[in-house]
Coordinates of C-alpha atoms and ligand atoms in Angstrom, one line a residue:
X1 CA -3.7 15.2 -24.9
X2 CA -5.0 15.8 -21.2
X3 CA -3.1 14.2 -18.1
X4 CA -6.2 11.7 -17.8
X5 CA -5.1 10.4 -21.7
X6 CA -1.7 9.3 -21.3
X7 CA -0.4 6.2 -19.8
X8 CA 0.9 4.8 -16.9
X9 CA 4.0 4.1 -17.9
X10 CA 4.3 7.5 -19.6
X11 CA 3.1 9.0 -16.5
X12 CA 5.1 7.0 -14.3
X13 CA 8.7 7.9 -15.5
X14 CA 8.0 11.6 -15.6
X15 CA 6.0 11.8 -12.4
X16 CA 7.3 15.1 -10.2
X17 CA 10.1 15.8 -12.5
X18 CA 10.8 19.6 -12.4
X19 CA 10.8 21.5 -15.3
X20 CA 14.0 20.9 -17.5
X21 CA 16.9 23.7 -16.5
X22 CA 20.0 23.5 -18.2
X23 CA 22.8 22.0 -16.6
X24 CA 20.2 20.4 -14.2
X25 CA 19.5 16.7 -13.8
X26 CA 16.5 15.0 -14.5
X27 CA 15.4 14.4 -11.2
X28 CA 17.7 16.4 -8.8
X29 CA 19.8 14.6 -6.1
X30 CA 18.0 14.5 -2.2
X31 CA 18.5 17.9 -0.4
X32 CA 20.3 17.2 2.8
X33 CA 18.9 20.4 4.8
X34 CA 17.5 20.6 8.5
X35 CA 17.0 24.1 7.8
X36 CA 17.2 26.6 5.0
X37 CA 18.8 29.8 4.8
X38 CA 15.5 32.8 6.0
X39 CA 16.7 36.4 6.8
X40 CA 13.6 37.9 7.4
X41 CA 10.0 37.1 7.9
X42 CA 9.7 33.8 8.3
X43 CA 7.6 32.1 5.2
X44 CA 7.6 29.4 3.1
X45 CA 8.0 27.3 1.1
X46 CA 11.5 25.8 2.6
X47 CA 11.8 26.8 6.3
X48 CA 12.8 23.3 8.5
X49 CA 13.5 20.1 7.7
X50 CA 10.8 18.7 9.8
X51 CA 8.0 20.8 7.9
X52 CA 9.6 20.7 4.1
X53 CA 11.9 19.3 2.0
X54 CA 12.1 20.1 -1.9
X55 CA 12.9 16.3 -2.2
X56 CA 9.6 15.7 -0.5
X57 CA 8.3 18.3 -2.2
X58 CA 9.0 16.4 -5.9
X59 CA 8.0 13.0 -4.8
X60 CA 4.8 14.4 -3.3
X61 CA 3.8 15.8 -6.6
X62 CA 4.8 12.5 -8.4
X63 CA 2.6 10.4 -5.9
X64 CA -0.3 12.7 -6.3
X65 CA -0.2 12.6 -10.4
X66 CA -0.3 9.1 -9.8
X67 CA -3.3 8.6 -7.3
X68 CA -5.5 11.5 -9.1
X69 CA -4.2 12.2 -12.4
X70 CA -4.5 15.8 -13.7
X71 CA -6.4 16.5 -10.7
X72 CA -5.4 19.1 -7.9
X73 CA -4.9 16.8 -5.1
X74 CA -2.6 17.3 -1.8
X75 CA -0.1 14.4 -0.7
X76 CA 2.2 14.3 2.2
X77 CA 4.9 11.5 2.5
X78 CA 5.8 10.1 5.8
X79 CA 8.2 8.2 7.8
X80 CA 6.3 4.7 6.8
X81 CA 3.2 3.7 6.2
X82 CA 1.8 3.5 9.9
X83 CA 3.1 6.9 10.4
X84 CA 0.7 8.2 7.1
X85 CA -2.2 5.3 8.4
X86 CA -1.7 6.8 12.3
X87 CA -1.3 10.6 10.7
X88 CA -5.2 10.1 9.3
X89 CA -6.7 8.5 12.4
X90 CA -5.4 10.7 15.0
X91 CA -6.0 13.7 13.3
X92 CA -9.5 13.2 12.2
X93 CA -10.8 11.6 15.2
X94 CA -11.3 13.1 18.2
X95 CA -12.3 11.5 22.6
X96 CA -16.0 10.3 21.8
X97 CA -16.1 9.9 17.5
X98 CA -16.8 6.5 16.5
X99 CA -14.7 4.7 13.8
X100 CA -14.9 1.8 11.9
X101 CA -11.9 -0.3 10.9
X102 CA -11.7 -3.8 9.3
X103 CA -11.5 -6.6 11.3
X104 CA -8.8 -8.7 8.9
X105 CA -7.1 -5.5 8.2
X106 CA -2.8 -5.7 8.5
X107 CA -1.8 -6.7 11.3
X108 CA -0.8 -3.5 13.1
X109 CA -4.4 -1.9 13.4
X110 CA -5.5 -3.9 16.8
X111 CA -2.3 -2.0 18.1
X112 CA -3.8 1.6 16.8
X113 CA -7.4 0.0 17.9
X114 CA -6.2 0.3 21.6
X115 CA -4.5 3.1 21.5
X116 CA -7.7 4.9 19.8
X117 CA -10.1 3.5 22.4
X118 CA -7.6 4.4 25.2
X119 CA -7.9 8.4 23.8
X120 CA -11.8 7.7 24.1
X121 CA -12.6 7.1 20.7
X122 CA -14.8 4.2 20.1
X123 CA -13.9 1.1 17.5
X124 CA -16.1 -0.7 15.5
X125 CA -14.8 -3.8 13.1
X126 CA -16.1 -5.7 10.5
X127 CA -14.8 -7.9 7.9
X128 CA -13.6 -6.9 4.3
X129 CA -15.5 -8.9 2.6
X130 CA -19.3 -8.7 1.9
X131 CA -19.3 -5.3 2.4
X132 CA -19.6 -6.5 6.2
X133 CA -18.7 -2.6 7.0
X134 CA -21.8 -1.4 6.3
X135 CA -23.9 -2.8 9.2
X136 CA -21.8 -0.9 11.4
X137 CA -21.2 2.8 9.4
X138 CA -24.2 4.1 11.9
X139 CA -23.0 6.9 13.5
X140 CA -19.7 6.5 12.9
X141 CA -16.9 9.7 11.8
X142 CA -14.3 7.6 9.8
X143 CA -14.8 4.4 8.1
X144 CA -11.2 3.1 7.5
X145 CA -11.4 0.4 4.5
X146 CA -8.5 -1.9 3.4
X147 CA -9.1 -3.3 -0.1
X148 CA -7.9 -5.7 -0.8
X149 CA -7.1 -7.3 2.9
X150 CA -4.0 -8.1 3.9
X151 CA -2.9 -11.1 4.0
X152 CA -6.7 -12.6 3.6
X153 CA -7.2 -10.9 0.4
X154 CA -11.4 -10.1 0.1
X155 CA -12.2 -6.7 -1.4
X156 CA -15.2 -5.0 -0.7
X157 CA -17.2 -2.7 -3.2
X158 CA -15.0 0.7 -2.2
X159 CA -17.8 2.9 -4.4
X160 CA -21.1 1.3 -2.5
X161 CA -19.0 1.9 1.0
X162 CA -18.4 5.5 0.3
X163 CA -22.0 6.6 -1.2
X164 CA -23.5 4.7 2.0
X165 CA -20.8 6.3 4.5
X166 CA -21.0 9.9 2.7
X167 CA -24.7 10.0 3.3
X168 CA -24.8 9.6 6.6
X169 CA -21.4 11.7 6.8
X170 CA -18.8 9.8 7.4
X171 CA -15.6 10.6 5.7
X172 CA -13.7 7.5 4.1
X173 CA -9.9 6.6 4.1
X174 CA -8.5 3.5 1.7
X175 CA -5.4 1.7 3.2
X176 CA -4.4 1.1 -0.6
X177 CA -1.0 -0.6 -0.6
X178 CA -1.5 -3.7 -2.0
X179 CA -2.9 -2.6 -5.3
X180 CA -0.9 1.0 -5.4
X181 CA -2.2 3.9 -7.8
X182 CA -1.6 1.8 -10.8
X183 CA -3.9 -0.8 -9.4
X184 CA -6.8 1.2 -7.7
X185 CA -7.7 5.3 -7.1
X186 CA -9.6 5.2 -4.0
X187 CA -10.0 9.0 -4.8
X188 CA -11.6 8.2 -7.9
X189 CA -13.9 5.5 -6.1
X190 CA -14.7 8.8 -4.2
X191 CA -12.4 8.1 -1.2
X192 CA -11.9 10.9 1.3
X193 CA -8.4 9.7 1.5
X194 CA -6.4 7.1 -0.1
X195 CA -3.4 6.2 2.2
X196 CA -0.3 3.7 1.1
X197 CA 2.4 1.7 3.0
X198 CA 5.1 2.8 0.3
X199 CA 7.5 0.4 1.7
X200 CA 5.9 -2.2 -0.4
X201 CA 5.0 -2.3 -4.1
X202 CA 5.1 1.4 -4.4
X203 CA 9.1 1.8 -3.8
X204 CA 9.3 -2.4 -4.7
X205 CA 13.4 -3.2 -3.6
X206 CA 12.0 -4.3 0.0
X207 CA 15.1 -1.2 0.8
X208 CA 13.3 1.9 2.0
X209 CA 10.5 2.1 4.6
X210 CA 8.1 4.9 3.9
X211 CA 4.5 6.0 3.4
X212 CA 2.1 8.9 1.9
X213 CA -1.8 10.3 2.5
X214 CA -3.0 11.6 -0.5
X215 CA -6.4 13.7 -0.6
X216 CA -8.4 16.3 -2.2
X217 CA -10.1 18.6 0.6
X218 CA -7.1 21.1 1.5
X219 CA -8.3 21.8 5.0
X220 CA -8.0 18.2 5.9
X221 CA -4.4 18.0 4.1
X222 CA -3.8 21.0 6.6
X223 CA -4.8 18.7 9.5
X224 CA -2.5 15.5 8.6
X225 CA 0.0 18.1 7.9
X226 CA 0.0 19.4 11.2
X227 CA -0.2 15.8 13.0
X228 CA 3.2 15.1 10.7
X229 CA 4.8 18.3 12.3
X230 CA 3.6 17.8 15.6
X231 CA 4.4 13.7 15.3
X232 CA 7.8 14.4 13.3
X233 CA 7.2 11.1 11.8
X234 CA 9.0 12.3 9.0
X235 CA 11.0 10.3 5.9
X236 CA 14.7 11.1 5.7
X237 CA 15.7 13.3 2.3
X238 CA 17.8 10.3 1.1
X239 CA 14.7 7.3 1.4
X240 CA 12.3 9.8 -0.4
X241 CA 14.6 10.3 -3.6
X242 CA 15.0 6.5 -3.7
X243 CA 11.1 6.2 -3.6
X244 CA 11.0 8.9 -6.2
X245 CA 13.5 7.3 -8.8
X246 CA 11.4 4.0 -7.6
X247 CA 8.3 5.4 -8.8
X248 CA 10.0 5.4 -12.9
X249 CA 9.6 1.8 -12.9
X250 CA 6.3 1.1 -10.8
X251 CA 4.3 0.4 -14.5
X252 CA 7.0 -2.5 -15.3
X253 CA 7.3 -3.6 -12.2
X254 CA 3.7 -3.9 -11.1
X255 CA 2.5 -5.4 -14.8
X256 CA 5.3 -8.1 -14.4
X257 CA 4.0 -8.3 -11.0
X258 CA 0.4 -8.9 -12.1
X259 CA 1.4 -10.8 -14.8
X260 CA 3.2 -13.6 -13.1
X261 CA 0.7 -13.4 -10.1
X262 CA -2.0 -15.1 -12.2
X263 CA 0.2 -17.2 -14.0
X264 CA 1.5 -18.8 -10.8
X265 CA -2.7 -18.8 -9.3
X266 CA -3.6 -20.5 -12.3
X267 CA -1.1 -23.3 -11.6
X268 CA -2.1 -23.3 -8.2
X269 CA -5.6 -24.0 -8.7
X270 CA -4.6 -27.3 -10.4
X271 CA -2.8 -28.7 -7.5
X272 CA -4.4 -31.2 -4.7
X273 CA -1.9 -30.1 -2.0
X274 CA -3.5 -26.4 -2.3
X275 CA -6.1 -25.1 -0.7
X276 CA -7.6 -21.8 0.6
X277 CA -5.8 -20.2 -2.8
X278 CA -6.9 -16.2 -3.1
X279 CA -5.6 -14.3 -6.3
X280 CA -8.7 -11.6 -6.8
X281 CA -7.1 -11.6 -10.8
X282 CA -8.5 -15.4 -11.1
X283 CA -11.8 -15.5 -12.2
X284 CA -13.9 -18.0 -10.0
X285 CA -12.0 -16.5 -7.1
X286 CA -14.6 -15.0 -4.3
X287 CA -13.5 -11.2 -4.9
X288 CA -12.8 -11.4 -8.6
X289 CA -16.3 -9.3 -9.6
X290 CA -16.1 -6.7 -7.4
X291 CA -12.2 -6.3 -7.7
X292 CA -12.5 -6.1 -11.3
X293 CA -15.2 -3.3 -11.6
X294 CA -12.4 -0.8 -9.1
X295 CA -9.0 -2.2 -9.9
X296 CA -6.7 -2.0 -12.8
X297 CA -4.4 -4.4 -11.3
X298 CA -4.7 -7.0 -9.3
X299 CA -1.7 -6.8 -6.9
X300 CA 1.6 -9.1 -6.2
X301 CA 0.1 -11.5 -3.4
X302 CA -1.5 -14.6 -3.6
X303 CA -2.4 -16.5 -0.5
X304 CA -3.2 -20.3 -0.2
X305 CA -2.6 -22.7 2.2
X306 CA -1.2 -26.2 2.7
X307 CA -1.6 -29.1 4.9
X308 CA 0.0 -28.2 8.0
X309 CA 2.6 -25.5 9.5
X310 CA 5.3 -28.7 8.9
X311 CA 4.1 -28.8 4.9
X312 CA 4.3 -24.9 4.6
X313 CA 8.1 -24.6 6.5
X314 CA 9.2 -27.2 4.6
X315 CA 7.9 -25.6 1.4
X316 CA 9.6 -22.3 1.8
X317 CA 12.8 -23.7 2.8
X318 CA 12.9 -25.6 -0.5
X319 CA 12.4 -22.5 -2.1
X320 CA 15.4 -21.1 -4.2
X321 CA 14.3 -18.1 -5.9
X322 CA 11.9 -16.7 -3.4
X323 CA 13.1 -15.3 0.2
X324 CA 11.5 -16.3 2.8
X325 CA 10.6 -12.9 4.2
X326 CA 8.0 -10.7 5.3
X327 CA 6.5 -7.5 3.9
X328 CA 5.7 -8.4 -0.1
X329 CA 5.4 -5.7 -3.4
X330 CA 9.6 -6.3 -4.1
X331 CA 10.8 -7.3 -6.7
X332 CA 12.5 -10.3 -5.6
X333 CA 9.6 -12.9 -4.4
X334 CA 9.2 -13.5 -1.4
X335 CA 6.6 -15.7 0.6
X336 CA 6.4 -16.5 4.5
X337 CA 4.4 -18.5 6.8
X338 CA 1.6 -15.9 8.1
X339 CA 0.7 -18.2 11.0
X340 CA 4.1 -17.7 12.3
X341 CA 3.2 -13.7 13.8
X342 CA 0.2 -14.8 15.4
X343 CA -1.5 -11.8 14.6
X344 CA -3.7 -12.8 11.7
X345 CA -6.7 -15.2 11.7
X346 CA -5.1 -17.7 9.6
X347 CA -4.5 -21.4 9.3
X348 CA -1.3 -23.2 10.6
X349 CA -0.5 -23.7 6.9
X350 CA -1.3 -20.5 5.4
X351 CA 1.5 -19.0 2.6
X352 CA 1.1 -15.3 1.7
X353 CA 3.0 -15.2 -1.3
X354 CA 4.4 -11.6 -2.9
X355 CA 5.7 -12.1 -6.9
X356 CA 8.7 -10.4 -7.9
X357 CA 10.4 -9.6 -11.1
X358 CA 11.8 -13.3 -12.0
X359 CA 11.2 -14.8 -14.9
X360 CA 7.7 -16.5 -14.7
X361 CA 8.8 -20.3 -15.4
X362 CA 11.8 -20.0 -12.8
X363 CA 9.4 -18.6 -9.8
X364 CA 6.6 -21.1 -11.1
X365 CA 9.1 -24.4 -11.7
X366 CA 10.8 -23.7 -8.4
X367 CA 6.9 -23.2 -6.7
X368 CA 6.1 -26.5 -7.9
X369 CA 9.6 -28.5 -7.1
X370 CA 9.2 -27.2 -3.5
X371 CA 5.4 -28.6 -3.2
X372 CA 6.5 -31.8 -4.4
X373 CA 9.6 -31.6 -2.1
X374 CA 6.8 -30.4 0.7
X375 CA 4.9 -33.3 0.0
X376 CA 7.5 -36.1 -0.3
X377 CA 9.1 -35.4 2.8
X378 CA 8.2 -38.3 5.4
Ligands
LIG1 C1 3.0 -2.9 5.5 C2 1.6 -2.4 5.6 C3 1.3 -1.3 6.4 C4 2.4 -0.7 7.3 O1 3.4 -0.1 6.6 P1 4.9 0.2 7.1 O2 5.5 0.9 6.0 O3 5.5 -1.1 7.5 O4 4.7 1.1 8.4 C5 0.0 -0.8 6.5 N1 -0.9 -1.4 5.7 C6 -0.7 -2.4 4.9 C7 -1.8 -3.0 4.1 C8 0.6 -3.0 4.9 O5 0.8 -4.0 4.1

């Protein structure tokens, strides 16, 4: 049996684990080290804490079995996920490159888009969906693609993006968060890099804020490598061992996930006072062909809207089982008004909802008593 034959629940509780040595745990406990003990020259692999960390070390080796598996791939974890998404873009881009980034993408990339533009590199955006990226690839040294979008929730066709941007050379990053590894390999889809917030889904108890790049080509590993030393955006030894025993559960987790995701779309689509409802898992839904030919899964979040910002606050206060909370991928729901950050191109009304771990006929009976609470409310 080859790495590529077992499954990913199998894979997903051994991930990283060292070799079994007696008297040793499983998984050992987080290394608490700024620096390590070096008489003499001064090499690797443990010399700093800022450079390495043997808990890195493991998790980095779990993350990477799960993003390419039985492949020789790099990964380096970060600080969070804008510290891995910033790590990419600032080290591959340069005062006069051109790069193309999504124009629904989460809401933190107009922040980057100015600060790229004010070290003299030029933006380009285009919407997720349709491919819209395409029409602007000319030229361009990155293309940064973010599949499914957050919180609108297209998907574009990741292969047709890369073969188009790889022709004209163009390297390719995936912001994959919302689907993690289990979901989509943006490697796979032939991704230059796939790069994860691993605050959300990936670690899943909404408790650790953290993020990873993942690729194949070692010089470019060298380079984000080098922008995480110089940056010292860094995760603390502690928060990557949590993310690491996280990582045993992902499977469960993100099947349940899945699972209940479509079950609660489903009963969505049969409601009047829903509209605007995204789930790329329902078929009929906009971005259910393409998301089916590159995902496994289809990812915790559904979006929809309702009639009015009034309708939607006094939905998710009625709520009892689901926080209302930003951030999504836990595995306590959550769901929150987007509208209310004023970042996203969103309606008044529009719910992004993130399904946990509850029992799918509590979450979905307490979804449906707070609509009809919404609604009745004079
Ligand atoms: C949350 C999120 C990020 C940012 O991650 P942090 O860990 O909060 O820094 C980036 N991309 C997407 C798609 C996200 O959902």
């Amino acid at each position: 049996m080859t790495d590529q034959d077992i499954g990913d629940g199998t894979r997903a509780v051994r991930a990283g684990l060292p070799e079994p040595v007696k008297y040793e745990p499983t998984l050992p406990g987080p290394v608490f080290a700024a620096h390590f003990h070096l008489p003499g020259e001064p090499t690797g692999p443990y010399t700093y804490g800022r450079d390495e960390n043997p808990t890195w070390t493991r998790l980095e080796r779990a993350i990477g079995e799960l993003e390419a598996p039985g492949e020789d791939v790099e990964t380096l974890v970060f600080a969070s996920g804008m510290a891995a998404i910033s790590a990419v873009l600032l080290s591959q881009l340069k005062a006069g490159d051109t790069v193309v980034l999504p124009a629904d993408g989460y809401q933190a990339l107009p922040l980057l888009h100015e600060q790229l533009q004010a070290y003299g590199i030029q933006v380009r955006t285009a919407p997720t969906g349709a491919d819209a990226q395409l029409s602007v690839l000319d030229g361009a040294g990155l293309l940064w693609i973010e599949s499914p979008s957050n919180p609108g929730l297209d998907v574009c066709d990741i292969r047709r993006l890369v073969q188009r941007a790889h022709s004209v050379g163009t390297l390719v990053a995936v912001d994959n968060t919302l689907a993690t590894p289990l979901g989509q390999r943006p490697l796979a889809l032939g991704a230059d890099f796939s790069v994860a917030s691993d605050t959300k889904g990936m670690t899943g108890h909404g408790d650790i804020l953290l993020g990873h790049v993942t690729c194949r080509d070692s010089r470019r590993a060298a380079e984000v490598r080098r922008w995480r030393k110089i940056v010292g955006a860094i995760p603390g030894p502690m928060e990557a061992w949590l993310a690491h025993r996280s990582l045993a559960t992902l499977q469960l987790r993100i099947d349940r996930q899945c699972s209940t995701a479509l079950l609660l779309a489903r009963v969505l689509a049969e409601r009047d006072d829903v509209t605007g409802l995204r789930y790329p898992g329902l078929p009929g839904d906009p971005s259910h062909a393409v998301a089916s030919q590159q995902m496994r899964r289809f990812g915790p979040v559904v979006s929809f809207e309702l009639a009015d910002r009034k309708r939607a606050e006094r939905f998710l206060e009625e709520l009892r089982f689901v926080d209302d909370a930003t951030s999504f991928g836990g595995v306590r729901s959550s769901a929150e008004r987007r509208g209310r950050w004023g970042g996203d191109a969103v309606t008044e009304g529009f719910i992004r909802f993130s399904v946990g771990a509850e029992d799918p006929e509590d979450l979905i009976g307490d979804v449906l008593r707070a609509l009809d609470k919404a609604g009745s409310a004079g």
